[in-house]
Short mmCIF file of C-alpha atoms in Angstrom, two decimals:
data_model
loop_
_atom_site.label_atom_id
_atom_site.label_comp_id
_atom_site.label_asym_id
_atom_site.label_seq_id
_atom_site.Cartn_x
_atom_site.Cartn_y
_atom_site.Cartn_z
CA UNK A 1 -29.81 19.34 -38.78
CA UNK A 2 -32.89 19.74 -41.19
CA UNK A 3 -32.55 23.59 -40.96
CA UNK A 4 -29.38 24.00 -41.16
CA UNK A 5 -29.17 21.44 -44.48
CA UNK A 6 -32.13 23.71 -46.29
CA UNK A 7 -30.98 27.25 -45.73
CA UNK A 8 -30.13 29.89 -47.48
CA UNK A 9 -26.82 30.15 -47.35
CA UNK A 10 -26.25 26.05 -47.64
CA UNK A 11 -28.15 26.91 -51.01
CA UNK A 12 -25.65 29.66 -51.96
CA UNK A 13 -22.80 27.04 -51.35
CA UNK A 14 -24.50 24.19 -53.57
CA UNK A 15 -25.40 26.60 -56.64
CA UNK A 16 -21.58 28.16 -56.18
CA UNK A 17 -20.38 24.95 -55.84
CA UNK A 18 -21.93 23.22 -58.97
CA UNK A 19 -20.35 26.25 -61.42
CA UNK A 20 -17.24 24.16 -61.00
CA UNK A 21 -19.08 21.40 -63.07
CA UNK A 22 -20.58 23.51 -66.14
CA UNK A 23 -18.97 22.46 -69.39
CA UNK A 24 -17.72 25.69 -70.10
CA UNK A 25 -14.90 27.78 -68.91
CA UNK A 26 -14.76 27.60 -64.98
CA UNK A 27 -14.08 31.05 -63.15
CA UNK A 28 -12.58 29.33 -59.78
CA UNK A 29 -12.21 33.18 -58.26
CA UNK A 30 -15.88 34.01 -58.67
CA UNK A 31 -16.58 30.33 -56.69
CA UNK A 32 -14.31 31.12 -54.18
CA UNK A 33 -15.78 34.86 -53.47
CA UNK A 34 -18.95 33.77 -53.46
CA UNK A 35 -18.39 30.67 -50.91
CA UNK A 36 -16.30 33.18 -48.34
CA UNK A 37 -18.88 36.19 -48.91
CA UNK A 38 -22.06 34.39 -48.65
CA UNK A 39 -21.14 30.85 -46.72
CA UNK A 40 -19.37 32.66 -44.12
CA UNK A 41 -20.29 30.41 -41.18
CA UNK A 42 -19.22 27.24 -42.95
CA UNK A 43 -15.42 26.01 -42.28
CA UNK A 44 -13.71 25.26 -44.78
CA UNK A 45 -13.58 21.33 -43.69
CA UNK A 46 -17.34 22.03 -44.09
CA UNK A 47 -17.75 23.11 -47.50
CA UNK A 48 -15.30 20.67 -48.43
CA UNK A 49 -17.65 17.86 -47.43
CA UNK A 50 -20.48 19.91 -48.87
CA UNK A 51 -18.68 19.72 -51.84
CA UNK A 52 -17.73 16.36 -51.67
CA UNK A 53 -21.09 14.58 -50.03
CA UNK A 54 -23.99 16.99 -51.55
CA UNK A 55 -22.71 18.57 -54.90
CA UNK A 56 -20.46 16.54 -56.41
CA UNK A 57 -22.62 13.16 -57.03
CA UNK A 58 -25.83 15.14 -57.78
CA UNK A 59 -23.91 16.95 -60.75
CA UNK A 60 -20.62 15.81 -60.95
CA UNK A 61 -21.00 13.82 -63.99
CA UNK A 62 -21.94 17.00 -66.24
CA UNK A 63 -18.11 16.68 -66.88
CA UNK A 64 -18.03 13.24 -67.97
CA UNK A 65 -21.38 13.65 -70.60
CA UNK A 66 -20.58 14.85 -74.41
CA UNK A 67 -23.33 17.26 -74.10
CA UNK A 68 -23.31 18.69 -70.49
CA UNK A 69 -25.28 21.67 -69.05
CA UNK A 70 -22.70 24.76 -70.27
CA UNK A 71 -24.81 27.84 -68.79
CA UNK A 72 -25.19 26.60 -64.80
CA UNK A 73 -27.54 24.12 -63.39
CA UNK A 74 -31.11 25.54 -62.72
CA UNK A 75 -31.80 26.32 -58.98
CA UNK A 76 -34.57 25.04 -58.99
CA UNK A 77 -33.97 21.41 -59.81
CA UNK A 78 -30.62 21.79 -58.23
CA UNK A 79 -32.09 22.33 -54.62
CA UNK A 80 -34.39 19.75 -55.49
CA UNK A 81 -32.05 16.90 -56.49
CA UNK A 82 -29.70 17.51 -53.15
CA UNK A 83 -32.37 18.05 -50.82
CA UNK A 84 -33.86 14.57 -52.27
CA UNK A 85 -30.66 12.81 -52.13
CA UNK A 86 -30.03 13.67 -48.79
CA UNK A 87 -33.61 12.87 -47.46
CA UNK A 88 -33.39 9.66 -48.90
CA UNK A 89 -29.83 9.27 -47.26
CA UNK A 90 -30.74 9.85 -43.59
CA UNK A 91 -34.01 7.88 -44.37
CA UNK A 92 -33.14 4.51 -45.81
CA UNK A 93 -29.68 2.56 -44.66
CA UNK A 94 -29.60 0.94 -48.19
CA UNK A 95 -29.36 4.76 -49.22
CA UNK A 96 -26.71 5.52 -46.86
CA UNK A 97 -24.51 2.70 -48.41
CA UNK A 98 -25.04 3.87 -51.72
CA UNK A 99 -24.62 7.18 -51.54
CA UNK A 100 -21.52 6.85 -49.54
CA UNK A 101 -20.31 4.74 -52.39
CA UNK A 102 -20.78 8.30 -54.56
CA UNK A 103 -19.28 10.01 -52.35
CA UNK A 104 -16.48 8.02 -52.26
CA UNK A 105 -16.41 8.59 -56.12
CA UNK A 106 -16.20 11.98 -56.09
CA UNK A 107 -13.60 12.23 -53.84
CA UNK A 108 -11.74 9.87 -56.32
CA UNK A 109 -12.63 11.13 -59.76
CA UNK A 110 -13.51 14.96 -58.56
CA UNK A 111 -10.49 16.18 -56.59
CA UNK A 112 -9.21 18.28 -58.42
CA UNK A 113 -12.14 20.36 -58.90
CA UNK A 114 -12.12 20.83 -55.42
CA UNK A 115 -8.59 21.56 -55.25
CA UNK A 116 -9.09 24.78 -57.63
CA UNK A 117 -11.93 25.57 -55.42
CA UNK A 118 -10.19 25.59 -51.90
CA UNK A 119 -7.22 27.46 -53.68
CA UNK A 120 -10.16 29.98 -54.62
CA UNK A 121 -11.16 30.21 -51.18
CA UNK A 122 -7.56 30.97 -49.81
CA UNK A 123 -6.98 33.26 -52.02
CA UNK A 124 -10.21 35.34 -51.17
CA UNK A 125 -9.72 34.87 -47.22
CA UNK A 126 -6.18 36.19 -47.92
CA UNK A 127 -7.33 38.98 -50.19
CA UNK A 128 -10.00 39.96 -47.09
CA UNK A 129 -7.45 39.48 -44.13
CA UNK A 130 -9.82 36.36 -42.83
CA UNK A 131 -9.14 33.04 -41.87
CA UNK A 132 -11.70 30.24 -42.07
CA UNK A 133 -14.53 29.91 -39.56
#
C-alpha cells in the first residue's frame, strides 16, 4: 500500500486535485483531463476518496483564508504534507481519529468542489469514448 500511496501517478492526482483549491479562477476541464489522462488506473470511487481523504484536508482551507495561495500549491511541500499526513494516519490511532474527523469535514464543507471535478471527469471519459477503470 506504501507504493502504491507514493507514486507517480497518485502524485499527478494530488497536484491536479489541489488546482480545485487555488484562489483564483478554477479550470474544472483541465482537472478532469489531467485525472483521466494521467490517473488512468484509479476508479473514479478512487479518486473520489483521494480527493476526499488526502487532498482536501491538507489544502482545503486555501478557500476559506483571505489571502490563499492563487498560483497552485508547490509540489514540493504538497507531496510532503500528504505523504506526512498519511504516515502519521496509519501510524498513530489518535491520528486515525483525527484525521477521519477532517475527512469527514471535507466531505461536508468541500462537496461541491468535488462535484465540478467528477463532472470534469465525465465529461473527458465521454469526450475519449472511456468509462472509468
Amino acid at each position: 500500500m506504501a507504493d502504491q500511496l507514493d507514486s507517480e501517478e497518485r502524485f499527478v492526482c494530488w497536484y491536479a486535485m489541489s488546482e480545485a483549491f487555488v484562489d483564483n479562477e478554477v479550470d474544472y476541464d483541465a482537472i478532469g483531463h489531467t485525472l483521466v489522462e494521467s490517473c488512468p488506473s484509479y476508479s473514479d470511487m478512487q479518486l473520489k476518496e483521494i480527493f476526499f481523504s488526502e487532498v482536501a484536508p491538507v489544502v482545503g482551507g486555501n478557500v476559506f483564508g483571505a489571502a490563499g495561495v492563487w498560483t497552485g500549491f508547490d509540489p514540493t511541500w504538497l507531496r510532503k504534507e500528504i505523504s506526512e499526513r498519511l504516515r502519521k494516519r496509519q501510524e498513530s490511532s489518535v491520528e486515525f481519529v483525527r484525521t477521519s474527523f477532517g475527512n469527514l469535514c471535507s466531505k461536508v464543507f468541500l462537496r461541491t468542489f468535488w462535484k465540478d471535478i467528477e463532472a470534469a471527469i465525465a465529461r473527458k471519459r465521454a469526450e475519449l469514448g472511456i468509462s472509468s477503470p
